[in-house]
Short mmCIF file of N, CA and C in Angstrom, two decimals:
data_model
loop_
_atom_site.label_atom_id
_atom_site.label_comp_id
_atom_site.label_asym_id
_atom_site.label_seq_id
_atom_site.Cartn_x
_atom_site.Cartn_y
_atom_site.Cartn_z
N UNK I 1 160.03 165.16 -132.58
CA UNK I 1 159.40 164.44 -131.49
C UNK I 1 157.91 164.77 -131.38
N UNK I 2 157.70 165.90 -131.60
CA UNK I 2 156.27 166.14 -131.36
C UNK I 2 155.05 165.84 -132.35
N UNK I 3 155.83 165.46 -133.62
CA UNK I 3 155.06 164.50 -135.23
C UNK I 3 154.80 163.29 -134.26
N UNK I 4 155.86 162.23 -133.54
CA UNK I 4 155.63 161.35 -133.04
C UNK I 4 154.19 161.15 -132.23
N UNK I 5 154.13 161.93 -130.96
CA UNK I 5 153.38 162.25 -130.13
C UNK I 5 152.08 162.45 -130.65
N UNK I 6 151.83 163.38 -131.43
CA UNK I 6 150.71 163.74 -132.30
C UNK I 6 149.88 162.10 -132.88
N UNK I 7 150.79 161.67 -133.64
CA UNK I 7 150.76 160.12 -134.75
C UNK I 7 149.99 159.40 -133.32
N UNK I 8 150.93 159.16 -131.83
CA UNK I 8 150.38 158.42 -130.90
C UNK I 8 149.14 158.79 -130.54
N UNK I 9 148.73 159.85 -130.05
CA UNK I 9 147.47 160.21 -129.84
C UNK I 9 146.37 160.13 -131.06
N UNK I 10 146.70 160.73 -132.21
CA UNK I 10 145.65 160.09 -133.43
C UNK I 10 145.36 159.05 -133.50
N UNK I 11 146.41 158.17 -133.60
CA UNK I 11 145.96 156.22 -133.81
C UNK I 11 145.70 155.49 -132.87
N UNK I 12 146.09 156.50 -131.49
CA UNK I 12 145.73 155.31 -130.10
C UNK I 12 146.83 154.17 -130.10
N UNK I 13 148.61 154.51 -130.43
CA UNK I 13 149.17 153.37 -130.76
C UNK I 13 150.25 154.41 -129.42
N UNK I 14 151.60 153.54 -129.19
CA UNK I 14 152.30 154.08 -128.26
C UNK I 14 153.63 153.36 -129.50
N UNK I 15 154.29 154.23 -129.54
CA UNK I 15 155.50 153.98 -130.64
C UNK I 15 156.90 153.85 -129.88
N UNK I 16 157.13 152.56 -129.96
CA UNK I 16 158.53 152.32 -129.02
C UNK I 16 159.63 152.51 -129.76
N UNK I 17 159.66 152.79 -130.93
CA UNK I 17 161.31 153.01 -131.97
C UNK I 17 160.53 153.17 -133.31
N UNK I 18 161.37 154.31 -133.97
CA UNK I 18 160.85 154.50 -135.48
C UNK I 18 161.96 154.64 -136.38
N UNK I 19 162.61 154.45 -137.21
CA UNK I 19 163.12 154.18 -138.53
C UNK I 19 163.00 154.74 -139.40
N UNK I 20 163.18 155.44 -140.38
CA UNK I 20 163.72 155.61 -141.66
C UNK I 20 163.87 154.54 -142.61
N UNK I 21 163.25 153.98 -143.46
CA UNK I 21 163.70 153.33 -144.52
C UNK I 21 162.53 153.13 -146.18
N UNK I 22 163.66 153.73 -146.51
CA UNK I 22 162.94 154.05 -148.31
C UNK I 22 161.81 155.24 -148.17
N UNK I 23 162.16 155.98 -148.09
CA UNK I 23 160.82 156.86 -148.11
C UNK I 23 159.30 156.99 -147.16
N UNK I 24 159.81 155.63 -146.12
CA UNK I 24 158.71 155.53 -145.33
C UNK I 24 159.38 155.14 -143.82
N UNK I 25 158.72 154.97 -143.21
CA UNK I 25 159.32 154.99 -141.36
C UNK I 25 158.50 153.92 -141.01
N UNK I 26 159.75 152.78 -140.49
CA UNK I 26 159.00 151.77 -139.86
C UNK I 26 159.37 151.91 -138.28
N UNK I 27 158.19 151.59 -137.69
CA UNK I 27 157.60 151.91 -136.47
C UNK I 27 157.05 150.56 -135.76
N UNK I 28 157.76 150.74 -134.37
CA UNK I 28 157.65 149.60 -133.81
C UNK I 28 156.64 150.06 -132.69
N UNK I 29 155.18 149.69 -132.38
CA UNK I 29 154.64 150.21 -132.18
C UNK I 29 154.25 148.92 -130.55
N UNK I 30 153.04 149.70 -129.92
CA UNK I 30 151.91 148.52 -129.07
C UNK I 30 150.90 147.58 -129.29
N UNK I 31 150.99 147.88 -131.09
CA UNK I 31 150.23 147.45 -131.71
C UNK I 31 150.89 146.18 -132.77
N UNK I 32 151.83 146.23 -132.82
CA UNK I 32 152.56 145.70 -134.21
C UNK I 32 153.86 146.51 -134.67
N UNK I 33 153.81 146.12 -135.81
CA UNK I 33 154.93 146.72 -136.63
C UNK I 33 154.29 147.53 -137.36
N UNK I 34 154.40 148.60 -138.11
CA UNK I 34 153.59 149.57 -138.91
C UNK I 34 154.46 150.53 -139.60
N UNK I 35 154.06 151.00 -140.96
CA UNK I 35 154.70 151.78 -141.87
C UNK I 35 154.00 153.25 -141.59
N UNK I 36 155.15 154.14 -141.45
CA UNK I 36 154.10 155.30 -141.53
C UNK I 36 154.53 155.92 -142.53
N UNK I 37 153.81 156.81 -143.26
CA UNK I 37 154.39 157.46 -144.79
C UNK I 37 153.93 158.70 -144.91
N UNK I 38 154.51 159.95 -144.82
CA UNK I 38 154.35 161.62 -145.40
C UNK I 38 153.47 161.32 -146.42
N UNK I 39 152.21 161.79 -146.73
CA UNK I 39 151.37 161.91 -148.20
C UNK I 39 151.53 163.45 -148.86
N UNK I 40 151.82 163.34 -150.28
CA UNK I 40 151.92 164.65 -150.83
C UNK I 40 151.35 165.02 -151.41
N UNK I 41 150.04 164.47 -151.30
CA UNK I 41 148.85 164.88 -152.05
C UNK I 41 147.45 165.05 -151.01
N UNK I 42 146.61 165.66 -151.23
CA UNK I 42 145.72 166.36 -150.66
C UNK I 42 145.28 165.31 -150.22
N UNK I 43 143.87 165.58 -149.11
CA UNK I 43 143.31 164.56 -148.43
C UNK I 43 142.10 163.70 -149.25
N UNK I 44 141.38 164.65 -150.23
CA UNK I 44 140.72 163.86 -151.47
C UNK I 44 141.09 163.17 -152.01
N UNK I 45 142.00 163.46 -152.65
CA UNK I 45 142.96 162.39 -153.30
C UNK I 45 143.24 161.06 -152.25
N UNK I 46 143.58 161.34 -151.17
CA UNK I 46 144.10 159.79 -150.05
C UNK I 46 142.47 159.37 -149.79
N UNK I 47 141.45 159.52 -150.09
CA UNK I 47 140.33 159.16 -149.35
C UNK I 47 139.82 158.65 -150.70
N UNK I 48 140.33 158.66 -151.68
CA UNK I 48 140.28 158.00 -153.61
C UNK I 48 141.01 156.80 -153.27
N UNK I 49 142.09 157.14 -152.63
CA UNK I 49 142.73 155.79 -152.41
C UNK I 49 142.46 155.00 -151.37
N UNK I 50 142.26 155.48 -150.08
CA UNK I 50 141.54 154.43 -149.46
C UNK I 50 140.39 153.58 -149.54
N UNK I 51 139.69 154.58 -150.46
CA UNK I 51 138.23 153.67 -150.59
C UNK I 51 138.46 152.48 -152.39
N UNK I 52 139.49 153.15 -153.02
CA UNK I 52 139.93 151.97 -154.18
C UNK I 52 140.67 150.93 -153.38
N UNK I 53 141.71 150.88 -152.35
CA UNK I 53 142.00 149.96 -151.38
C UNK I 53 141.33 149.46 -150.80
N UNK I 54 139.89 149.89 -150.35
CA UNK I 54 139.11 149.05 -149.38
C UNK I 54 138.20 147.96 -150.68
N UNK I 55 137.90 149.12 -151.84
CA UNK I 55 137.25 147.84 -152.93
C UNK I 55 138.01 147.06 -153.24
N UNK I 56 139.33 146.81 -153.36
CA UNK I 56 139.79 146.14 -153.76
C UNK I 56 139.98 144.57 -152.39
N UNK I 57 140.22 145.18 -151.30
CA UNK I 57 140.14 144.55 -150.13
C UNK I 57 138.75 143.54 -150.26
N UNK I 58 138.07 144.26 -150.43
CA UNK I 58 136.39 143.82 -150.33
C UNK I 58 136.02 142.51 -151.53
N UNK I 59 136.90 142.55 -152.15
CA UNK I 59 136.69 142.09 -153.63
C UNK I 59 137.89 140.61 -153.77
N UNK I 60 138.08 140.56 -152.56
CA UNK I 60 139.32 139.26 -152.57
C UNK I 60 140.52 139.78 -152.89
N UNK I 61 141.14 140.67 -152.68
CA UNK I 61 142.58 140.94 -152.95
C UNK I 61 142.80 141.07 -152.07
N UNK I 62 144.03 139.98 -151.29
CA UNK I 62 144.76 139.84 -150.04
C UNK I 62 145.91 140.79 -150.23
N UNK I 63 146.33 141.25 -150.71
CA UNK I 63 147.91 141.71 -150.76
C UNK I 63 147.90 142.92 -150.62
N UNK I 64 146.83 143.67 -150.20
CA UNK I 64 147.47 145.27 -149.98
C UNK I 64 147.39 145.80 -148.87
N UNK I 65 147.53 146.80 -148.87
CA UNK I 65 148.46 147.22 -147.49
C UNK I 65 147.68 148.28 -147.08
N UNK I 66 146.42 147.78 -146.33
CA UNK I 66 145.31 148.96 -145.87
C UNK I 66 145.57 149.47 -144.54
N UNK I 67 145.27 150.62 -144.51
CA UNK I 67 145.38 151.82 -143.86
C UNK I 67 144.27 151.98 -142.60
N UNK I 68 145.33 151.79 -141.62
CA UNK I 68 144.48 151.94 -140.28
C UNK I 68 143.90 153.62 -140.09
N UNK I 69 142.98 153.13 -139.16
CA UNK I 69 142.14 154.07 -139.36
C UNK I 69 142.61 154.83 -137.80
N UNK I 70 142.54 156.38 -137.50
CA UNK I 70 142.63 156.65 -136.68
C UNK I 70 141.43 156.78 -135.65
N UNK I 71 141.65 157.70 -134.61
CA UNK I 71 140.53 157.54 -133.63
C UNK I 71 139.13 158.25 -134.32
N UNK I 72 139.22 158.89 -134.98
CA UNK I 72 138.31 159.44 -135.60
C UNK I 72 137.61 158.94 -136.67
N UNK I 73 138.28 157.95 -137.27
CA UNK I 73 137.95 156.75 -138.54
C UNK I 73 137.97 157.43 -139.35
N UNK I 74 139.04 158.34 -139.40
CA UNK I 74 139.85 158.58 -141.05
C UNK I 74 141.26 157.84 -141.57
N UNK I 75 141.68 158.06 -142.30
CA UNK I 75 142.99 156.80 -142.71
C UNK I 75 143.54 157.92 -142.85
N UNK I 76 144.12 158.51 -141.72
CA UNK I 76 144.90 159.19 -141.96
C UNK I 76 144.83 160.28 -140.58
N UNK I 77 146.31 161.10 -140.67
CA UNK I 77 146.66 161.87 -139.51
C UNK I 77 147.05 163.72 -140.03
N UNK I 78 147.07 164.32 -139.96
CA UNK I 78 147.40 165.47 -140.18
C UNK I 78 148.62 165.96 -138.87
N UNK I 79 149.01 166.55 -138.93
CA UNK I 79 150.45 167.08 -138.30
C UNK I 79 151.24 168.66 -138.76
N UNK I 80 150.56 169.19 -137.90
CA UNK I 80 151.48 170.19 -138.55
C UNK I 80 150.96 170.72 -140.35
N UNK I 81 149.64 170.64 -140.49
CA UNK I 81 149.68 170.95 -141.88
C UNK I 81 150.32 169.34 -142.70
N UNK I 82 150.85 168.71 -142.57
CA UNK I 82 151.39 167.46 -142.80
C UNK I 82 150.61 166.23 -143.11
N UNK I 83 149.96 165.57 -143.40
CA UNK I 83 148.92 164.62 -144.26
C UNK I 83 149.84 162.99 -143.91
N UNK I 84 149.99 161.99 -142.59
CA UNK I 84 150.41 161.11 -142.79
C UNK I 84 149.34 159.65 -142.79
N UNK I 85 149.97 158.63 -143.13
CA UNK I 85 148.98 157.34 -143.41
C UNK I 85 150.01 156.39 -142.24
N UNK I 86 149.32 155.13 -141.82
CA UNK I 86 149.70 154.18 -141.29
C UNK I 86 149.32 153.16 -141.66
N UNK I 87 149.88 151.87 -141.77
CA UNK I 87 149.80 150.27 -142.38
C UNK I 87 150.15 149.57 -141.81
N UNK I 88 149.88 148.32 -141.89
CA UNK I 88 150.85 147.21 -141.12
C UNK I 88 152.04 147.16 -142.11
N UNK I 89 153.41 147.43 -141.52
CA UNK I 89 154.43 146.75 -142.06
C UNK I 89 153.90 145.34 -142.44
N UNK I 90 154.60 145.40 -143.95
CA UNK I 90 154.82 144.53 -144.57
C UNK I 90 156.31 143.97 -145.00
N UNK I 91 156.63 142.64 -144.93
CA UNK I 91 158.28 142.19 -144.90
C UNK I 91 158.32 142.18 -146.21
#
């Protein structure tokens, strides 16, 4: 419960039900629907990938699944030593 709480206050989102499914947690949020996902790799590494996601974003590729930014305007949350990302669910 308290990963939850943490996630709410980082993203500024209020999370009404969260899920389990495939390796990632879908989250029904105030905002939308949203994926949240454990990262197991360092924060350099996720900030390689957000910024190859944002070029690619930038560059006409509709289809990927970019990473909201928290209150701080990083793509990403820490928890506990814990490294998580958030997205819009995608169906």
């Amino acid at each position: 419960m308290m990963r939850e709480v943490e996630i709410e206050r980082q993203f500024d989102i209020k999370i009404e039900s969260l899920k389990p499914n495939k390796g990632v947690y879908y989250l029904k949020t105030n905002k939308g629907n949203k994926c949240m996902k454990k990262i197991d790799y360092g924060v350099q590494k996720l900030l390689f990938v957000y910024a190859a996601k944002e070029h690619l974003i930038n560059n006409g590729f509709t289809r990927v699944d970019r990473y909201c930014l928290n209150v701080e305007g990083n793509p990403y949350a820490i928890v506990n030593e814990d490294i998580y990302t958030l997205s819009d669910w995608i169906e």
